[in-house]
Amino acid sequence: AQSVAQPEDQVNVAEGNPLTVKCTYSVSGNPYLFWYVQYPNRGLQFLLKYITGDNLVKGSYGFEAEFNKSQTSFHLKKPSALVSDSALYFCAVRDLPGGSYIPTFGRGTSLIVHP
Amino acid sequence: NAGVTQTPKFQVLKTGQSMTLQCAQDMNHEYMSWYRQDPGMGLRLIHYSVGAGITDQGEVPNGYNVSRSTTEDFPLRLLSAAPSQTSVYFCASRQGSTGELFFGEGSRLTVL
């Protein structure tokens, strides 16, 4: 079985400060991990993914995420937050190989960046 | 390249009415899916398809039907709308087993 948790419903950060949005997962095999962002009244947009290889993954808009197998985490980070980063962020996981064809999404974390 | 296109963007129905939410993608993706998004509930999978002629149920399939006659189209049908189906609906597609999902812009449905 696969599952994902986003322990924070909301994260507040000041513009210019580093930000972290947390994600932990549970899988039987090896995880495929994804981050998506949703701006108000829009569909979800892909930010980055981890399949295999380097544990630090770089994605769109200056975001990056670190895969930590021992802590089963895949936290989303950005060195310097922008007001325009304010949005809803979703972590998703698939259990591969041979696992589910369907990703499991977290409940989402609302990121608010204050000017 | 249009990506995933959903219509309509907004719809108001009365209880008991039927309607179809349309989803089309022009990326030749085999996998397509429908989600509903409700406050505090995240995304919940309704139905999905791994190719033309193949569909399966997700987490919350009751009250919804789907079909997949072509690779491009994956319509979602509400046969008898209920207020509990008031939600925002998203269609998403993916190429291959490791790819990310491409989402449409959503269809906001209100059932009175």
Tab-separated table of N, CA and C in Angstrom, chain A residues 32 34 36 38 41-49 51 88 90 92 94 96 100-108, chain B residues 30-31 35 37 40-43 45 48-50 57-58 90 94 96-106 108:
chain	number	residue	atom	x	y	z
A	32	TYR	N	8.064	6.621	-6.454
A	32	TYR	CA	8.116	7.735	-7.386
A	32	TYR	C	7.427	8.884	-6.657
A	34	PHE	N	6.390	13.134	-6.377
A	34	PHE	CA	6.066	14.302	-7.193
A	34	PHE	C	5.619	15.459	-6.296
A	36	TYR	N	3.346	19.086	-6.892
A	36	TYR	CA	2.522	19.900	-7.776
A	36	TYR	C	2.136	21.184	-7.042
A	38	GLN	N	-0.803	24.437	-7.081
A	38	GLN	CA	-2.095	24.892	-7.584
A	38	GLN	C	-2.300	26.344	-7.180
A	41	ASN	N	-7.967	29.014	-8.399
A	41	ASN	CA	-8.866	28.814	-9.538
A	41	ASN	C	-8.145	28.259	-10.773
A	42	ARG	N	-7.100	27.490	-10.551
A	42	ARG	CA	-6.351	26.876	-11.642
A	42	ARG	C	-6.205	25.388	-11.396
A	43	GLY	N	-5.783	24.668	-12.420
A	43	GLY	CA	-5.453	23.258	-12.252
A	43	GLY	C	-4.079	23.093	-11.634
A	44	LEU	N	-3.757	21.857	-11.248
A	44	LEU	CA	-2.446	21.588	-10.679
A	44	LEU	C	-1.383	21.621	-11.761
A	45	GLN	N	-0.207	22.126	-11.383
A	45	GLN	CA	0.928	22.159	-12.295
A	45	GLN	C	2.080	21.372	-11.686
A	46	PHE	N	2.760	20.619	-12.510
A	46	PHE	CA	3.899	19.821	-12.092
A	46	PHE	C	5.070	20.714	-11.736
A	47	LEU	N	5.729	20.442	-10.587
A	47	LEU	CA	6.920	21.177	-10.189
A	47	LEU	C	8.190	20.351	-10.371
A	48	LEU	N	8.190	19.148	-9.830
A	48	LEU	CA	9.375	18.311	-9.903
A	48	LEU	C	9.023	16.884	-9.504
A	49	LYS	N	9.963	15.975	-9.798
A	49	LYS	CA	9.742	14.572	-9.449
A	49	LYS	C	11.056	13.888	-9.125
A	51	ILE	N	12.544	10.030	-9.364
A	51	ILE	CA	12.357	8.654	-9.830
A	51	ILE	C	13.504	7.795	-9.308
A	88	LEU	N	-1.283	26.535	-3.238
A	88	LEU	CA	-1.517	25.245	-2.582
A	88	LEU	C	-0.567	24.226	-3.185
A	90	PHE	N	0.881	20.246	-3.409
A	90	PHE	CA	0.514	18.840	-3.210
A	90	PHE	C	1.716	17.945	-3.463
A	92	ALA	N	2.768	13.881	-4.019
A	92	ALA	CA	2.130	12.654	-4.503
A	92	ALA	C	3.167	11.543	-4.592
A	94	ARG	N	3.874	7.267	-5.911
A	94	ARG	CA	3.493	5.995	-6.514
A	94	ARG	C	4.498	4.946	-6.076
A	96	LEU	N	6.523	1.829	-6.904
A	96	LEU	CA	7.013	1.137	-8.088
A	96	LEU	C	8.292	0.384	-7.761
A	100	SER	N	1.107	0.403	-7.762
A	100	SER	CA	-0.094	1.026	-8.268
A	100	SER	C	0.185	1.927	-9.470
A	101	TYR	N	-0.763	1.892	-10.407
A	101	TYR	CA	-0.694	2.782	-11.555
A	101	TYR	C	-1.154	4.184	-11.175
A	102	ILE	N	-1.754	4.282	-10.008
A	102	ILE	CA	-2.423	5.512	-9.605
A	102	ILE	C	-1.619	6.195	-8.515
A	103	PRO	N	-1.351	7.493	-8.664
A	103	PRO	CA	-0.653	8.200	-7.587
A	103	PRO	C	-1.592	8.488	-6.421
A	104	THR	N	-1.035	8.528	-5.235
A	104	THR	CA	-1.766	8.966	-4.049
A	104	THR	C	-1.305	10.376	-3.709
A	105	PHE	N	-2.275	11.281	-3.532
A	105	PHE	CA	-1.966	12.673	-3.231
A	105	PHE	C	-2.117	12.949	-1.742
A	106	GLY	N	-1.273	13.848	-1.238
A	106	GLY	CA	-1.493	14.389	0.085
A	106	GLY	C	-2.659	15.367	0.058
A	107	ARG	N	-3.037	15.851	1.250
A	107	ARG	CA	-4.193	16.747	1.335
A	107	ARG	C	-3.876	18.181	0.936
A	108	GLY	N	-2.580	18.449	0.748
A	108	GLY	CA	-2.185	19.788	0.320
A	108	GLY	C	-1.759	20.677	1.472
B	30	GLU	N	-1.819	7.800	-22.842
B	30	GLU	CA	-2.642	6.613	-22.644
B	30	GLU	C	-3.467	6.705	-21.363
B	31	TYR	N	-2.865	7.238	-20.313
B	31	TYR	CA	-3.526	7.282	-19.014
B	31	TYR	C	-4.292	8.583	-18.856
B	35	TYR	N	-10.572	13.573	-11.133
B	35	TYR	CA	-10.517	13.820	-9.698
B	35	TYR	C	-11.598	14.834	-9.339
B	37	GLN	N	-12.123	17.777	-6.215
B	37	GLN	CA	-11.418	18.488	-5.157
B	37	GLN	C	-12.420	19.211	-4.286
B	40	GLY	N	-10.519	20.733	2.265
B	40	GLY	CA	-10.085	19.861	3.345
B	40	GLY	C	-9.978	18.394	2.986
B	41	MET	N	-10.352	18.052	1.748
B	41	MET	CA	-10.348	16.631	1.343
B	41	MET	C	-9.241	16.317	0.345
B	42	GLY	N	-8.550	17.311	-0.129
B	42	GLY	CA	-7.526	17.064	-1.132
B	42	GLY	C	-8.143	16.626	-2.452
B	43	LEU	N	-7.416	15.819	-3.185
B	43	LEU	CA	-7.886	15.292	-4.469
B	43	LEU	C	-8.334	13.855	-4.277
B	45	LEU	N	-9.746	10.469	-6.391
B	45	LEU	CA	-9.858	9.879	-7.719
B	45	LEU	C	-11.238	9.278	-7.919
B	48	TYR	N	-10.519	6.205	-13.729
B	48	TYR	CA	-9.330	6.367	-14.538
B	48	TYR	C	-9.355	5.386	-15.700
B	49	SER	N	-8.461	5.632	-16.660
B	49	SER	CA	-8.381	4.796	-17.857
B	49	SER	C	-6.922	4.659	-18.263
B	50	VAL	N	-6.519	3.448	-18.592
B	50	VAL	CA	-5.136	3.221	-19.012
B	50	VAL	C	-5.030	3.091	-20.527
B	57	GLN	N	-12.537	1.975	-11.688
B	57	GLN	CA	-13.019	2.854	-10.637
B	57	GLN	C	-11.885	3.313	-9.745
B	58	GLY	N	-12.042	4.535	-9.252
B	58	GLY	CA	-11.113	5.059	-8.271
B	58	GLY	C	-11.692	4.990	-6.875
B	90	PHE	N	-11.374	17.835	-11.854
B	90	PHE	CA	-10.166	17.950	-12.663
B	90	PHE	C	-9.941	16.673	-13.448
B	94	ARG	N	-1.435	11.355	-18.427
B	94	ARG	CA	-0.020	11.067	-18.225
B	94	ARG	C	0.478	10.156	-19.356
B	96	GLY	N	3.193	7.304	-20.239
B	96	GLY	CA	4.142	6.364	-19.688
B	96	GLY	C	3.924	6.109	-18.209
B	97	SER	N	4.771	5.262	-17.655
B	97	SER	CA	4.577	4.856	-16.267
B	97	SER	C	5.305	5.760	-15.281
B	98	THR	N	6.233	6.576	-15.754
B	98	THR	CA	6.993	7.403	-14.816
B	98	THR	C	6.703	8.893	-14.967
B	99	GLY	N	5.838	9.222	-15.888
B	99	GLY	CA	5.599	10.632	-16.169
B	99	GLY	C	4.738	11.306	-15.126
B	100	GLU	N	4.777	12.633	-15.179
B	100	GLU	CA	3.938	13.414	-14.290
B	100	GLU	C	2.561	13.595	-14.908
B	101	LEU	N	1.603	13.982	-14.078
B	101	LEU	CA	0.253	14.243	-14.547
B	101	LEU	C	0.144	15.658	-15.110
B	102	PHE	N	-0.625	15.777	-16.189
B	102	PHE	CA	-0.983	17.067	-16.764
B	102	PHE	C	-2.459	17.287	-16.453
B	103	PHE	N	-2.761	18.397	-15.798
B	103	PHE	CA	-4.130	18.666	-15.360
B	103	PHE	C	-4.809	19.704	-16.258
B	104	GLY	N	-6.131	19.546	-16.386
B	104	GLY	CA	-6.930	20.600	-16.969
B	104	GLY	C	-7.156	21.714	-15.965
B	105	GLU	N	-7.868	22.758	-16.409
B	105	GLU	CA	-8.080	23.921	-15.569
B	105	GLU	C	-9.258	23.752	-14.600
B	106	GLY	N	-9.987	22.688	-14.739
B	106	GLY	CA	-11.047	22.395	-13.783
B	106	GLY	C	-12.427	22.789	-14.276
B	108	ARG	N	-16.087	23.682	-12.395
B	108	ARG	CA	-16.739	23.923	-11.109
B	108	ARG	C	-18.221	23.633	-11.256
